[in-house]
Amino acid sequence: MYLQIAAGRLTLTLCEFIRQADEEWGTSDMSNTRMLWRIAGTAGLLTTLLLIAGLVYGIKTVLVPQGETLESAVPSASAAPERRDKLQILALGDSLTRGVGDDDAEGYVGKVKKLLENKTEKPVFVWNYAVSGAATTEMLADIAKPAAQDYIAQADIILFTIGGNDLNRVATQIAGFTGASTPAPAVSPAAGIASGAPASEGSASPGTAALPGDISFDYAALAKEFPSSINRLETIIDKLATANPKAQIVYVGLYHPFAEFDPERQAAEWIGRWNNAAFVASNRHSNVTVVPTYDLFQNFGQELLYTDHFHPNTAAYEEIAARVAQVIRTGG
C-alpha cells in the first residue's frame, strides 16, 4: 500500500517538473528536451518497479498472512485455568465420615461443605457413601466398583476416614460387650454406591452400649493383623490418587477414643504407627493430604467425644472440619 502511494507521488512530481522545464526552455533547446525525457523514462521505470513490488507485497499479505501463528494460538502453560462454577465432594469410609455423633446430623463433611460455600461463594455438592462400621476391607471393595470409579473421576474433592474399625475389631475388648466397639455394617459400603444413592442421612445410632468401666486391648492380635490392615490403607490411598490425579484427596487421621483406659499408652503407640503409615503413603502423591486429629482429643479428652465414648461430638466435628477446609485449595 505504502509503495503504491510513493510511486504515485513520484509520478506526479516528475510530470510537474517536466511541464515547468518545458515552459522555461522551450522546444528550441533539443538537448535539454532529450535530457528531460531520459529523466522521465528513468523515473517511469522506477515507478513501474515500485508498483510491481507493491503488487507482490499485497498478494503475499492476503494469501500468506503473518499475523497469529499456530504457536501463538495455543494457550501458554501459565494461562489461567477455566473457573469451575461448583465443587463436588465425594465422601467415603466409616462412621466418622458418615457423621455419627453430630447433633447437627452433618459430621465434618457437612460442615466442610458450608465452610467451602462461604469461602468460594460457589455451590458445593456432596456424595456421602460412608457407612458406619466399615473397615479397610470393605472400603477397598467399595472403591473397586465401576459405579464408585465414576464418582471418584467426577469429584473435585475426596474426603475419607478409615482404620478405626480395623484396630478396634481386633484389639479392643470391652467387658460385657461382644464384638468390636463399632460393629461391622450389615450392608457393604459398596451397596450404597451400586444403588446410586447415598447411605442413610443423619446421625445414625452408633450401635454400641454405654462404655463399661473395664476395657482391655489385645496387642498380640493387633500385631498380627496390623500389617495387612496397613497394606490395605496404602492400597486405598494409591487407588484414589491414581484414579483421579486432579482431585484433592484428604484422609482424616485416627485419634485415641480410649485414652483414659490406656495409662501406659500402648494403644496410643499403635495409633501413632497407623497415622505415620498414612503420612508415608500420602507423601507418594501430590494430591493427597493427611489431616491429623490425634492432638485434638489428646488435649481435650472426653470433652470432644459423643455419649458413646467413641465417636466425635458436634464440637469435635467442627474442629475437624476447620482443619480439613484449611488444607483444601479453592483458587481458580
Short mmCIF file of C-alpha atoms in Angstrom, two decimals:
data_model
loop_
_atom_site.label_atom_id
_atom_site.label_comp_id
_atom_site.label_asym_id
_atom_site.label_seq_id
_atom_site.Cartn_x
_atom_site.Cartn_y
_atom_site.Cartn_z
CA MET A 1 0.00 0.00 0.00
CA TYR A 2 2.75 2.45 1.00
CA LEU A 3 4.83 1.53 -2.07
CA GLN A 4 1.90 2.32 -4.38
CA ILE A 5 1.37 5.72 -2.76
CA ALA A 6 5.08 6.54 -3.11
CA ALA A 7 5.05 5.57 -6.80
CA GLY A 8 2.05 7.79 -7.47
CA ARG A 9 3.60 10.76 -5.74
CA LEU A 10 6.88 10.28 -7.67
CA THR A 11 5.00 10.23 -11.00
CA LEU A 12 3.07 13.43 -10.19
CA THR A 13 6.23 15.22 -9.06
CA LEU A 14 8.10 14.24 -12.27
CA CYS A 15 5.27 15.38 -14.56
CA GLU A 16 5.13 18.75 -12.85
CA PHE A 17 8.93 19.10 -13.18
CA ILE A 18 8.83 18.35 -16.96
CA ARG A 19 5.98 20.80 -17.52
CA GLN A 20 7.80 23.64 -15.80
CA ALA A 21 11.11 22.88 -17.62
CA ASP A 22 9.39 22.79 -20.98
CA GLU A 23 7.86 26.19 -20.37
CA GLU A 24 11.23 27.71 -19.43
CA TRP A 25 13.46 26.13 -22.11
CA GLY A 26 11.00 25.84 -24.97
CA THR A 27 11.20 23.39 -27.80
CA SER A 28 14.27 25.08 -29.41
CA ASP A 29 16.69 23.58 -26.95
CA MET A 30 16.53 19.99 -28.15
CA SER A 31 19.38 18.77 -25.93
CA ASN A 32 17.60 19.85 -22.80
CA THR A 33 14.37 18.30 -24.03
CA ARG A 34 16.09 14.96 -24.68
CA MET A 35 17.63 15.06 -21.20
CA LEU A 36 14.24 15.68 -19.68
CA TRP A 37 12.73 12.68 -21.46
CA ARG A 38 15.61 10.49 -20.32
CA ILE A 39 14.90 11.55 -16.78
CA ALA A 40 11.21 10.89 -17.34
CA GLY A 41 11.93 7.43 -18.74
CA THR A 42 14.14 6.52 -15.78
CA ALA A 43 11.59 7.80 -13.32
CA GLY A 44 8.85 5.87 -15.12
CA LEU A 45 10.89 2.68 -14.85
CA LEU A 46 11.38 3.26 -11.12
CA THR A 47 7.66 3.93 -10.72
CA THR A 48 6.80 0.68 -12.52
CA LEU A 49 9.18 -1.28 -10.30
CA LEU A 50 7.62 0.26 -7.20
CA LEU A 51 4.14 -0.64 -8.42
CA ILE A 52 5.19 -4.25 -9.13
CA ALA A 53 6.81 -4.54 -5.69
CA GLY A 54 3.65 -3.20 -4.09
CA LEU A 55 1.53 -5.70 -6.00
CA VAL A 56 3.72 -8.63 -4.92
CA TYR A 57 3.64 -7.49 -1.28
CA GLY A 58 -0.13 -7.15 -1.41
CA ILE A 59 -0.63 -10.64 -2.80
CA LYS A 60 1.69 -12.11 -0.15
CA THR A 61 -0.11 -10.29 2.62
CA VAL A 62 -3.54 -11.53 1.53
CA LEU A 63 -2.65 -15.12 0.69
CA VAL A 64 0.03 -15.76 3.33
CA PRO A 65 -0.81 -13.58 6.35
CA GLN A 66 1.90 -13.18 9.01
CA GLY A 67 -0.38 -12.45 11.92
CA GLU A 68 -1.20 -15.10 14.61
CA THR A 69 0.77 -18.30 14.12
CA LEU A 70 -0.27 -21.77 15.30
CA GLU A 71 2.10 -21.50 18.23
CA SER A 72 0.70 -18.17 19.34
CA ALA A 73 -2.86 -19.50 19.11
CA VAL A 74 -2.12 -22.24 21.66
CA PRO A 75 -2.59 -21.04 25.27
CA SER A 76 0.64 -20.79 27.23
CA ALA A 77 1.32 -23.08 30.15
CA SER A 78 0.81 -20.16 32.53
CA ALA A 79 -2.65 -19.36 31.18
CA ALA A 80 -5.31 -19.30 33.90
CA PRO A 81 -7.42 -22.48 34.04
CA GLU A 82 -11.14 -22.34 33.41
CA ARG A 83 -13.03 -21.43 36.58
CA ARG A 84 -15.43 -24.06 37.87
CA ASP A 85 -18.89 -22.86 38.87
CA LYS A 86 -19.30 -25.58 41.51
CA LEU A 87 -17.42 -28.04 43.71
CA GLN A 88 -18.22 -31.74 44.08
CA ILE A 89 -17.20 -33.66 47.20
CA LEU A 90 -17.12 -37.44 47.41
CA ALA A 91 -17.11 -38.75 50.99
CA LEU A 92 -16.07 -42.34 51.70
CA GLY A 93 -15.16 -44.53 54.63
CA ASP A 94 -16.64 -45.22 58.03
CA SER A 95 -18.89 -43.70 60.70
CA LEU A 96 -16.74 -40.61 61.19
CA THR A 97 -17.32 -39.55 57.59
CA ARG A 98 -20.96 -40.61 57.99
CA GLY A 99 -21.21 -38.10 60.84
CA VAL A 100 -22.23 -40.36 63.72
CA GLY A 101 -22.27 -38.39 66.96
CA ASP A 102 -23.08 -34.99 65.45
CA ASP A 103 -26.26 -33.46 66.85
CA ASP A 104 -26.49 -31.38 63.67
CA ALA A 105 -26.54 -34.55 61.53
CA GLU A 106 -23.78 -33.08 59.34
CA GLY A 107 -20.49 -34.60 60.51
CA TYR A 108 -17.26 -32.98 59.42
CA VAL A 109 -18.24 -33.45 55.74
CA GLY A 110 -21.39 -31.35 56.01
CA LYS A 111 -19.50 -28.68 57.92
CA VAL A 112 -16.70 -28.62 55.34
CA LYS A 113 -19.38 -28.12 52.69
CA LYS A 114 -20.65 -25.00 54.46
CA LEU A 115 -17.16 -23.63 55.02
CA LEU A 116 -16.25 -24.02 51.35
CA GLU A 117 -19.50 -22.46 50.19
CA ASN A 118 -18.82 -19.42 52.36
CA LYS A 119 -15.22 -19.24 51.20
CA THR A 120 -15.75 -19.70 47.47
CA GLU A 121 -19.31 -18.39 47.05
CA LYS A 122 -19.94 -21.45 44.87
CA PRO A 123 -22.46 -24.24 45.35
CA VAL A 124 -20.87 -27.34 46.87
CA PHE A 125 -22.44 -30.76 46.31
CA VAL A 126 -21.74 -33.82 48.47
CA TRP A 127 -22.00 -37.52 47.65
CA ASN A 128 -21.65 -39.25 51.02
CA TYR A 129 -21.25 -43.01 50.68
CA ALA A 130 -19.59 -43.66 54.02
CA VAL A 131 -21.08 -46.46 56.14
CA SER A 132 -20.78 -46.96 59.88
CA GLY A 133 -18.62 -49.91 60.81
CA ALA A 134 -16.65 -50.04 57.56
CA ALA A 135 -13.02 -51.14 57.74
CA THR A 136 -10.30 -51.18 55.08
CA THR A 137 -11.57 -54.49 53.70
CA GLU A 138 -15.00 -53.06 52.92
CA MET A 139 -13.68 -49.75 51.61
CA LEU A 140 -11.20 -51.43 49.30
CA ALA A 141 -14.02 -53.49 47.81
CA ASP A 142 -16.18 -50.38 47.64
CA ILE A 143 -13.85 -48.24 45.53
CA ALA A 144 -13.23 -51.09 43.09
CA LYS A 145 -16.85 -50.98 41.91
CA PRO A 146 -17.38 -49.40 38.46
CA ALA A 147 -20.01 -47.03 39.86
CA ALA A 148 -17.56 -45.88 42.54
CA GLN A 149 -14.94 -45.25 39.89
CA ASP A 150 -17.38 -42.94 38.11
CA TYR A 151 -17.94 -40.88 41.25
CA ILE A 152 -14.23 -40.77 42.00
CA ALA A 153 -13.49 -39.50 38.49
CA GLN A 154 -16.07 -36.69 38.81
CA ALA A 155 -15.08 -35.48 42.27
CA ASP A 156 -13.15 -32.28 42.86
CA ILE A 157 -12.54 -33.25 46.49
CA ILE A 158 -12.44 -36.70 48.10
CA LEU A 159 -12.73 -36.95 51.89
CA PHE A 160 -12.42 -40.18 53.83
CA THR A 161 -11.77 -41.79 57.18
CA ILE A 162 -10.87 -45.44 57.65
CA GLY A 163 -8.90 -47.61 60.04
CA GLY A 164 -10.56 -47.10 63.39
CA ASN A 165 -12.66 -50.23 62.99
CA ASP A 166 -9.65 -52.25 61.79
CA LEU A 167 -7.93 -51.59 65.11
CA ASN A 168 -10.98 -51.83 67.35
CA ARG A 169 -12.35 -55.08 65.94
CA VAL A 170 -9.09 -56.81 66.69
CA ALA A 171 -7.65 -55.11 69.74
CA THR A 172 -10.45 -53.64 71.85
CA GLN A 173 -12.13 -55.96 74.30
CA ILE A 174 -14.89 -54.47 76.42
CA ALA A 175 -16.18 -56.39 79.41
CA GLY A 176 -19.84 -57.31 78.99
CA PHE A 177 -19.82 -56.43 75.28
CA THR A 178 -19.38 -58.93 72.49
CA GLY A 179 -17.64 -57.89 69.29
CA ALA A 180 -15.99 -54.71 68.16
CA SER A 181 -16.78 -51.33 69.67
CA THR A 182 -18.32 -50.43 66.33
CA PRO A 183 -19.95 -53.47 64.72
CA ALA A 184 -19.39 -54.42 61.12
CA PRO A 185 -22.00 -52.99 58.74
CA ALA A 186 -24.96 -55.14 57.83
CA VAL A 187 -24.54 -53.92 54.26
CA SER A 188 -21.27 -53.38 52.45
CA PRO A 189 -20.39 -49.73 51.73
CA ALA A 190 -20.35 -50.71 48.08
CA ALA A 191 -24.09 -51.35 48.20
CA GLY A 192 -24.85 -47.65 48.52
CA ILE A 193 -22.79 -46.69 45.50
CA ALA A 194 -24.05 -49.65 43.49
CA SER A 195 -27.62 -48.46 44.00
CA GLY A 196 -26.69 -44.91 43.05
CA ALA A 197 -27.97 -43.47 46.34
CA PRO A 198 -26.04 -42.31 49.42
CA ALA A 199 -26.30 -44.20 52.64
CA SER A 200 -28.95 -43.00 55.07
CA GLU A 201 -28.59 -39.41 56.17
CA GLY A 202 -28.43 -38.10 59.69
CA SER A 203 -26.69 -39.06 62.89
CA ALA A 204 -27.30 -42.78 62.83
CA SER A 205 -27.13 -44.77 66.03
CA PRO A 206 -23.56 -45.98 66.58
CA GLY A 207 -24.89 -49.38 67.69
CA THR A 208 -22.89 -49.52 70.89
CA ALA A 209 -23.79 -49.86 74.54
CA ALA A 210 -22.55 -47.31 77.06
CA LEU A 211 -18.87 -47.93 77.60
CA PRO A 212 -18.34 -50.17 80.67
CA GLY A 213 -15.70 -49.42 83.22
CA ASP A 214 -13.49 -52.39 82.29
CA ILE A 215 -11.74 -52.31 78.90
CA SER A 216 -8.62 -54.07 77.68
CA PHE A 217 -6.57 -54.33 74.49
CA ASP A 218 -5.30 -57.47 72.77
CA TYR A 219 -1.96 -56.26 71.47
CA ALA A 220 -0.88 -59.69 70.27
CA ALA A 221 -3.90 -59.93 67.96
CA LEU A 222 -3.31 -56.36 66.83
CA ALA A 223 0.33 -57.03 65.99
CA LYS A 224 -0.72 -59.98 63.85
CA GLU A 225 -3.38 -58.12 61.84
CA PHE A 226 -1.77 -54.69 61.72
CA PRO A 227 0.50 -55.19 58.64
CA SER A 228 -2.33 -56.40 56.40
CA SER A 229 -4.57 -53.52 57.50
CA ILE A 230 -1.82 -51.01 56.76
CA ASN A 231 -1.28 -52.60 53.36
CA ARG A 232 -4.97 -52.13 52.56
CA LEU A 233 -4.81 -48.49 53.70
CA GLU A 234 -1.86 -47.83 51.41
CA THR A 235 -3.69 -49.51 48.53
CA ILE A 236 -6.78 -47.36 49.12
CA ILE A 237 -4.71 -44.17 49.05
CA ASP A 238 -2.83 -45.26 45.92
CA LYS A 239 -6.01 -46.23 44.07
CA LEU A 240 -7.84 -42.99 44.90
CA ALA A 241 -4.87 -40.82 43.98
CA THR A 242 -4.27 -42.51 40.64
CA ALA A 243 -7.96 -42.82 39.72
CA ASN A 244 -8.33 -39.02 39.88
CA PRO A 245 -4.98 -37.18 39.96
CA LYS A 246 -6.76 -33.82 39.73
CA ALA A 247 -8.90 -34.32 42.82
CA GLN A 248 -7.82 -33.05 46.22
CA ILE A 249 -7.87 -36.07 48.50
CA VAL A 250 -7.96 -35.66 52.28
CA TYR A 251 -7.54 -38.51 54.72
CA VAL A 252 -8.57 -37.68 58.29
CA GLY A 253 -6.23 -39.44 60.69
CA LEU A 254 -7.11 -41.52 63.75
CA TYR A 255 -7.46 -40.33 67.33
CA HIS A 256 -7.45 -42.30 70.59
CA PRO A 257 -11.00 -42.60 71.96
CA PHE A 258 -9.95 -44.82 74.88
CA ALA A 259 -7.02 -42.81 76.21
CA GLU A 260 -8.33 -42.89 79.77
CA PHE A 261 -8.22 -46.72 79.65
CA ASP A 262 -4.67 -46.72 78.28
CA PRO A 263 -2.46 -45.37 81.09
CA GLU A 264 0.69 -46.98 79.69
CA ARG A 265 -0.05 -45.50 76.24
CA GLN A 266 0.43 -48.82 74.46
CA ALA A 267 -2.67 -48.42 72.31
CA ALA A 268 -1.57 -44.86 71.58
CA GLU A 269 1.64 -46.23 70.11
CA TRP A 270 -0.27 -48.39 67.62
CA ILE A 271 -2.49 -45.47 66.61
CA GLY A 272 0.66 -43.43 66.08
CA ARG A 273 2.06 -46.15 63.85
CA TRP A 274 -1.14 -46.15 61.81
CA ASN A 275 -1.08 -42.39 61.35
CA ASN A 276 2.60 -42.45 60.41
CA ALA A 277 1.91 -45.09 57.77
CA ALA A 278 -0.85 -42.89 56.37
CA PHE A 279 1.57 -39.96 56.13
CA VAL A 280 4.14 -42.08 54.31
CA ALA A 281 1.57 -43.41 51.84
CA SER A 282 0.13 -39.95 51.17
CA ASN A 283 3.57 -38.46 50.52
CA ARG A 284 3.81 -40.60 47.40
CA HIS A 285 1.06 -38.49 45.83
CA SER A 286 0.96 -34.72 45.43
CA ASN A 287 -2.84 -34.65 45.60
CA VAL A 288 -3.22 -36.45 48.96
CA THR A 289 -3.15 -34.72 52.35
CA VAL A 290 -3.44 -36.22 55.83
CA VAL A 291 -5.23 -34.10 58.40
CA PRO A 292 -4.28 -35.09 61.97
CA THR A 293 -6.86 -35.30 64.74
CA TYR A 294 -4.94 -37.12 67.47
CA ASP A 295 -3.83 -33.94 69.21
CA LEU A 296 -7.39 -32.59 69.40
CA PHE A 297 -8.61 -35.48 71.52
CA GLN A 298 -5.34 -35.81 73.39
CA ASN A 299 -5.68 -32.26 74.68
CA PHE A 300 -9.42 -32.20 75.33
CA GLY A 301 -10.21 -35.86 76.03
CA GLN A 302 -13.84 -36.63 76.82
CA GLU A 303 -14.95 -33.08 76.04
CA LEU A 304 -14.91 -33.90 72.32
CA LEU A 305 -16.43 -37.39 72.45
CA TYR A 306 -20.05 -38.31 71.86
CA THR A 307 -22.08 -40.08 74.54
CA ASP A 308 -20.93 -43.46 73.18
CA HIS A 309 -17.37 -42.52 74.24
CA PHE A 310 -16.11 -43.42 70.79
CA HIS A 311 -17.31 -41.02 68.08
CA PRO A 312 -16.66 -37.28 67.93
CA ASN A 313 -19.37 -34.93 69.15
CA THR A 314 -20.60 -31.80 67.37
CA ALA A 315 -17.80 -29.62 68.73
CA ALA A 316 -15.20 -32.16 67.62
CA TYR A 317 -16.64 -32.36 64.11
CA GLU A 318 -16.43 -28.57 63.88
CA GLU A 319 -12.74 -28.68 64.81
CA ILE A 320 -12.06 -31.43 62.28
CA ALA A 321 -13.97 -29.61 59.55
CA ALA A 322 -11.98 -26.43 60.15
CA ARG A 323 -8.73 -28.34 59.67
CA VAL A 324 -9.96 -30.09 56.54
CA ALA A 325 -11.24 -26.89 54.94
CA GLN A 326 -7.93 -25.20 55.67
CA VAL A 327 -5.92 -27.61 53.51
CA ILE A 328 -8.31 -27.55 50.53
CA ARG A 329 -7.23 -25.23 47.73
CA THR A 330 -10.13 -23.24 46.36
CA GLY A 331 -8.44 -20.88 43.92
CA GLY A 332 -9.20 -20.95 40.19
#
